[in-house]
Amino acid sequence: MAEYENRVRLNVMGLSYSQIQSGAYALILAQAGGPYRIPVVIGASEAQSIALKMEGIIPPRPMTHDIFVSFAHAFGVKLKEVFIYKFEDGIFSSEMKFSDGDRTVAIDSRTSDAIAIAMRTGAPIYTTFSILEETGFEMEIKEDDENPTDDKNSDETTISDEPKLENYAIEELEKTLTRLIEREEYEEASRVAAILKHKRGENEAGESETPALDYPEDNL
């Protein structure tokens, strides 16, 4: 694969249900230090793998991407980077660049798999400015009133509308999360973990902003 100049780094921003393809998800990639966002349509299993890593959930048995990373590490192979180098007919083409210290090899990959593996290794993700301009959209920063929690996009995009779960106490959410992981229902577990993370954040904010309360805080 030819090297490209003027590459731009991307960060994983979050997941949402795809509005274009039923049963699929949109992985949102954000331009590092810039306003552009790229939606990449991915399948449910890849979305589940990415969501688990985003929420810090460790499944009782390793998933396919975990096994791949363990295999590579066992043989001293390191993922150097992921490069999304082409967009054609609605499909992103990517390559993963590996190195064992002596030689470097680029392997073609589905973008969803490449990103799931990059998230597990800490490898950077890049694309070209032309792909960014062709497929991306600019995120407006003036969201003070409409979206006051713009630094929690990853939480919001991985949570579906679950009013009953939102009303659970933290202790109940923790028990529910444990049960879901034991049953290997990882997609639902990632949603519960996101709600739990959000609720814990609200509690911490409330404790710091409201000192010297004469009664215990309500977790609901």
PDB file of C-alpha atoms in Angstrom, residues 13 36 51 78 86 124 137 144 211:
ATOM      1  CA  MET A  13     -15.972   8.747  19.598  1.00  0.00           C
ATOM      2  CA  TYR A  36     -14.936  16.440  11.497  1.00  0.00           C
ATOM      3  CA  ALA A  51     -18.683  -1.353  22.926  1.00  0.00           C
ATOM      4  CA  LYS A  78       2.904  -5.325  17.363  1.00  0.00           C
ATOM      5  CA  LYS A  86      -9.962   4.371   0.539  1.00  0.00           C
ATOM      6  CA  PRO A 124      -3.266   5.005  16.279  1.00  0.00           C
ATOM      7  CA  PHE A 137     -19.479  16.030   8.708  1.00  0.00           C
ATOM      8  CA  ASP A 144     -24.276  24.651  25.534  1.00  0.00           C
ATOM      9  CA  PRO A 211     -21.575  19.832  50.711  1.00  0.00           C
TER      10      PRO A 211
END
